[in-house]
Tab-separated table of C-alpha atoms in Angstrom:
chain	number	residue	atom	x	y	z
A	84	MET	CA	68.468	25.630	53.322
A	85	GLY	CA	68.206	29.432	53.420
A	86	PRO	CA	67.948	31.970	50.603
A	87	LYS	CA	70.911	32.405	48.293
A	88	MET	CA	73.322	35.025	49.492
A	89	ARG	CA	75.313	37.199	47.097
A	90	MET	CA	78.045	39.799	47.646
A	91	ALA	CA	77.560	43.049	45.723
A	92	GLN	CA	79.135	46.475	45.507
A	93	VAL	CA	77.709	49.965	45.305
A	94	SER	CA	78.018	51.228	41.697
A	95	SER	CA	76.014	54.454	41.941
A	96	ILE	CA	74.234	56.697	44.450
A	97	GLU	CA	71.462	59.196	43.741
A	98	ASP	CA	69.536	61.374	46.197
A	99	LEU	CA	65.927	61.321	45.004
A	100	SER	CA	64.712	63.654	47.707
A	101	PRO	CA	65.721	64.892	51.165
A	102	HIS	CA	64.602	61.551	52.676
A	103	MET	CA	65.159	59.013	49.887
A	104	ARG	CA	68.466	57.776	48.538
A	105	ARG	CA	68.739	55.407	45.590
A	106	ILE	CA	71.646	52.973	45.700
A	107	THR	CA	72.473	50.699	42.742
A	108	LEU	CA	74.435	47.538	43.328
A	109	SER	CA	76.395	45.454	40.841
A	110	GLY	CA	78.637	42.386	40.793
A	111	ASP	CA	79.046	39.066	39.043
A	112	SER	CA	76.995	37.350	41.770
A	113	LEU	CA	73.912	39.258	40.588
A	114	LEU	CA	74.022	37.844	37.050
A	115	ASP	CA	71.673	34.988	38.081
A	116	PHE	CA	69.365	37.228	40.126
A	117	PRO	CA	65.725	36.593	38.984
A	118	SER	CA	64.406	39.149	36.514
A	119	ASP	CA	60.743	39.028	37.605
A	120	LYS	CA	61.081	40.191	41.207
A	121	LYS	CA	60.518	43.929	40.901
A	122	SER	CA	58.653	45.044	44.070
A	123	ALA	CA	59.621	41.859	45.946
A	124	HIS	CA	61.976	42.127	48.888
A	125	VAL	CA	65.546	41.145	49.494
A	126	LYS	CA	67.427	40.918	52.749
A	127	VAL	CA	70.323	43.334	52.657
A	128	ILE	CA	73.302	42.200	54.762
A	129	PHE	CA	75.253	45.141	56.123
A	130	PRO	CA	78.823	45.366	57.370
A	131	ASN	CA	79.569	45.925	61.026
A	132	PRO	CA	79.417	49.722	61.528
A	133	GLU	CA	82.669	49.472	63.492
A	134	THR	CA	84.439	48.155	60.399
A	135	PRO	CA	82.434	49.767	57.577
A	136	ASN	CA	85.123	49.148	54.939
A	137	THR	CA	85.150	45.394	55.557
A	138	PRO	CA	82.680	43.316	53.475
A	139	PRO	CA	79.884	41.804	55.574
A	140	LYS	CA	80.004	38.191	56.577
A	141	LEU	CA	77.666	36.030	54.511
A	142	GLY	CA	76.153	32.747	55.701
A	143	ILE	CA	74.056	31.416	58.528
A	144	TYR	CA	75.750	31.696	61.895
A	145	LEU	CA	74.840	32.653	65.450
A	146	GLY	CA	73.487	36.235	65.366
A	147	PHE	CA	73.613	36.662	61.595
A	148	LYS	CA	70.105	38.136	61.426
A	149	LYS	CA	71.079	41.267	63.350
A	150	TRP	CA	72.953	42.432	60.252
A	151	MET	CA	69.983	41.965	57.881
A	152	ARG	CA	67.092	44.249	56.903
A	153	SER	CA	64.339	43.944	54.295
A	154	TYR	CA	64.335	46.246	51.266
A	155	THR	CA	62.361	46.374	48.041
A	156	VAL	CA	63.674	45.488	44.624
A	157	ARG	CA	63.090	48.750	42.849
A	158	TYR	CA	64.681	47.734	39.590
A	159	PHE	CA	66.814	44.944	38.256
A	160	ASP	CA	68.128	45.210	34.688
A	161	GLY	CA	69.875	41.866	34.459
A	162	GLU	CA	73.096	43.217	35.907
A	163	ASN	CA	72.337	46.014	38.341
A	164	LEU	CA	70.062	45.880	41.393
A	165	THR	CA	68.499	49.187	42.501
A	166	LEU	CA	67.247	49.761	46.065
A	167	ASP	CA	65.735	52.912	47.562
A	168	PHE	CA	66.519	53.778	51.207
A	169	ALA	CA	64.625	56.121	53.516
A	170	VAL	CA	67.324	58.331	55.074
A	171	ASN	CA	67.673	61.414	57.290
A	172	ASP	CA	64.474	60.420	59.033
A	173	HIS	CA	65.675	58.038	61.758
A	174	GLN	CA	68.778	56.229	62.939
A	175	GLY	CA	69.491	52.513	62.356
A	176	LEU	CA	71.851	49.979	60.873
A	177	ALA	CA	70.494	50.231	57.331
A	178	THR	CA	69.727	53.940	57.166
A	179	ASN	CA	73.079	54.928	58.660
A	180	TRP	CA	74.875	52.727	56.150
A	181	ALA	CA	72.867	54.204	53.257
A	182	ALA	CA	73.438	57.759	54.391
A	183	ASN	CA	77.195	57.188	54.415
A	184	ALA	CA	77.535	54.761	51.508
A	185	LYS	CA	80.232	55.248	48.897
A	186	VAL	CA	80.781	53.742	45.480
A	187	ASN	CA	82.511	50.341	45.796
A	188	ASP	CA	81.198	49.670	49.309
A	189	TYR	CA	80.156	46.061	49.884
A	190	VAL	CA	76.812	44.700	51.004
A	191	GLY	CA	75.325	41.219	50.911
A	192	ILE	CA	72.000	40.367	49.262
A	193	ALA	CA	69.842	37.409	50.350
A	194	GLY	CA	66.812	36.328	48.375
A	195	PRO	CA	64.723	37.631	46.695
A	196	GLY	CA	61.407	36.829	48.326
A	197	GLU	CA	58.028	36.830	46.623
A	198	VAL	CA	56.199	39.818	45.114
A	199	LYS	CA	53.878	41.292	47.777
A	200	HIS	CA	50.912	42.718	45.886
A	201	THR	CA	48.433	39.887	45.801
A	202	ASP	CA	46.655	40.411	42.415
A	203	TYR	CA	47.806	42.746	39.699
A	204	GLN	CA	44.653	41.885	37.714
A	205	ALA	CA	42.209	42.700	40.508
A	206	SER	CA	39.158	44.790	39.712
A	207	ARG	CA	40.368	47.535	42.064
A	208	HIS	CA	43.487	48.440	44.082
A	209	LEU	CA	44.088	50.235	47.368
A	210	PHE	CA	47.525	51.158	48.741
A	211	PHE	CA	48.404	52.563	52.129
A	212	GLY	CA	52.054	53.290	52.955
A	213	ASP	CA	54.490	55.683	54.588
A	214	LEU	CA	57.919	56.760	53.453
A	215	THR	CA	59.372	53.307	54.176
A	216	ALA	CA	56.789	51.687	51.840
A	217	LEU	CA	57.169	54.245	49.005
A	218	PRO	CA	59.619	52.087	47.016
A	219	ALA	CA	57.316	49.045	47.183
A	220	ILE	CA	54.222	51.043	46.198
A	221	ALA	CA	56.023	52.831	43.390
A	222	ALA	CA	57.409	49.558	41.964
A	223	THR	CA	53.969	47.954	42.162
A	224	LEU	CA	52.133	50.880	40.525
A	225	GLU	CA	54.523	50.685	37.575
A	226	GLN	CA	53.484	47.063	36.952
A	227	LEU	CA	49.724	47.451	37.126
A	228	PRO	CA	47.751	47.100	33.895
A	229	LYS	CA	46.989	50.397	32.143
A	230	THR	CA	43.266	49.771	32.830
A	231	ALA	CA	43.737	49.387	36.610
A	232	ILE	CA	41.697	51.581	38.933
A	233	GLY	CA	42.097	52.456	42.580
A	234	HIS	CA	43.696	54.765	45.114
A	235	ALA	CA	47.090	55.097	46.818
A	236	TRP	CA	47.832	57.108	49.970
A	237	ILE	CA	51.510	57.730	50.658
A	238	GLN	CA	52.894	59.631	53.639
A	239	VAL	CA	56.100	61.644	53.196
A	240	PRO	CA	57.730	64.145	55.561
A	241	THR	CA	58.019	67.113	53.161
A	242	GLU	CA	56.716	68.273	49.814
A	243	GLN	CA	60.228	67.796	48.425
A	244	ASP	CA	59.804	64.060	49.065
A	245	ILE	CA	56.936	63.757	46.618
A	246	GLN	CA	58.081	61.657	43.656
A	247	THR	CA	56.806	61.589	40.101
A	248	LEU	CA	55.384	58.063	39.870
A	249	SER	CA	54.397	56.101	36.820
A	250	HIS	CA	50.918	54.660	37.352
A	251	PRO	CA	47.718	53.935	35.488
A	252	ALA	CA	45.472	56.975	34.934
A	253	GLY	CA	42.707	55.277	36.872
A	254	VAL	CA	44.761	55.027	40.057
A	255	ASN	CA	44.610	58.182	42.119
A	256	VAL	CA	47.740	58.894	44.144
A	257	LYS	CA	47.302	61.149	47.171
A	258	TRP	CA	50.343	62.356	49.041
A	259	LEU	CA	50.024	62.853	52.809
A	260	VAL	CA	52.681	65.469	53.556
A	261	THR	CA	53.327	65.192	57.312
A	262	LYS	CA	56.176	64.130	59.569
A	263	ASN	CA	53.653	62.178	61.558
A	264	LYS	CA	53.815	58.613	60.250
A	265	LEU	CA	51.024	57.725	62.682
A	266	THR	CA	48.584	60.108	61.024
A	267	ASP	CA	44.910	59.144	61.160
A	268	GLU	CA	44.557	60.109	57.478
A	269	PHE	CA	45.137	56.464	56.521
A	270	LEU	CA	42.135	55.309	58.568
A	271	LYS	CA	39.998	58.180	57.314
A	272	ALA	CA	40.840	57.190	53.737
A	273	LEU	CA	39.864	53.597	54.277
A	274	GLN	CA	36.669	54.622	56.109
A	275	ALA	CA	35.702	56.668	53.070
A	276	GLN	CA	35.852	53.621	50.819
A	277	PRO	CA	32.804	51.422	50.150
A	278	ASN	CA	32.301	48.664	52.722
A	279	ASP	CA	32.078	46.148	49.883
A	280	LEU	CA	35.694	45.648	48.862
A	281	THR	CA	35.190	42.271	47.280
A	282	GLY	CA	37.628	41.852	44.377
A	283	THR	CA	39.873	44.648	45.652
A	284	ALA	CA	43.603	44.014	46.118
A	285	ILE	CA	44.731	45.867	49.273
A	286	PHE	CA	48.312	46.730	50.100
A	287	ILE	CA	49.112	48.027	53.589
A	288	ALA	CA	52.677	48.714	54.737
A	289	LEU	CA	52.910	50.988	57.717
A	290	GLU	CA	53.873	51.201	61.399
A	291	ALA	CA	52.566	48.190	63.325
A	292	SER	CA	49.781	49.966	65.263
A	293	ILE	CA	48.443	51.603	62.091
A	294	VAL	CA	48.421	48.254	60.302
A	295	ARG	CA	46.341	46.809	63.141
A	296	GLN	CA	44.030	49.791	63.025
A	297	LEU	CA	43.328	49.350	59.277
A	298	LYS	CA	42.913	45.592	59.576
A	299	THR	CA	40.438	46.054	62.440
A	300	HIS	CA	38.345	48.347	60.291
A	301	LEU	CA	38.447	45.844	57.406
A	302	ASN	CA	37.418	42.996	59.655
A	303	GLU	CA	34.658	44.874	61.475
A	304	HIS	CA	33.127	46.929	58.668
A	305	CYS	CA	34.111	45.548	55.260
A	306	GLU	CA	33.567	42.652	52.959
A	307	TYR	CA	36.918	41.816	51.407
A	308	ASP	CA	38.908	38.885	50.110
A	309	LYS	CA	41.556	37.962	52.654
A	310	SER	CA	43.526	36.305	49.839
A	311	LYS	CA	43.878	39.753	48.189
A	312	LEU	CA	45.186	41.499	51.301
A	313	TYR	CA	48.869	42.194	51.970
A	314	ALA	CA	49.329	43.857	55.318
A	315	SER	CA	52.775	44.136	56.885
A	316	ALA	CA	54.239	46.160	59.756
A	317	TYR	CA	57.296	47.709	58.158
A	318	TRP	CA	58.367	49.116	61.493
A	319	ASN	CA	57.296	49.564	65.113
A	320	LYS	CA	57.152	52.890	66.912
A	321	LYS	CA	58.871	51.282	69.876
A	322	GLN	CA	61.785	50.468	67.619
A	323	LYS	CA	62.359	52.990	64.850
A	324	PRO	CA	62.739	51.624	61.280
């Protein structure tokens, strides 16, 4: 049995920056959506671009996965589900839909999955993410204890894409302003950390080759708890996000 699927409608749209659009969804089907899944992912089910005004087909059928993409639960207030979309940066099913979305448009929601950050109570935290991971990192930072310490490196294309994030004073957020999502600044940042990362919760969400690069460094040079590592390829340079 697969995840529960719900039909929802766009209730509001807000452009947070040149490359990030916030879309809030509502609908009676969301009333039983779990309240403790902020920063977890859902599968958004999009309509066929050829018939954008027709609600997407829900259910499990041959080829259904091609209409689904993973997105982070930015907020859920008991009625409204907020998702942030990277836009104006690449072409694709999800980004094209988000760039052209209108109030009352339909999308499906499957899930949610589990929260990704492995240990909110860890002694230290490290985050590495590009524009596509910004919603997940932002949602996680907001939930860390006030006493948390660590670092976050977030790549964005322009200075206008820098967001004001809520995070503990002990977590240093460094913005990497570059259109190059494959920047070596992520590896340099990890190399500058102590080799002993025991007790550190590590969050990595980047292009596939950069994820492999950081994991290789961890495995070859660092002591760390594999149970406290979340590393996911959010996209592949051979196939734009």
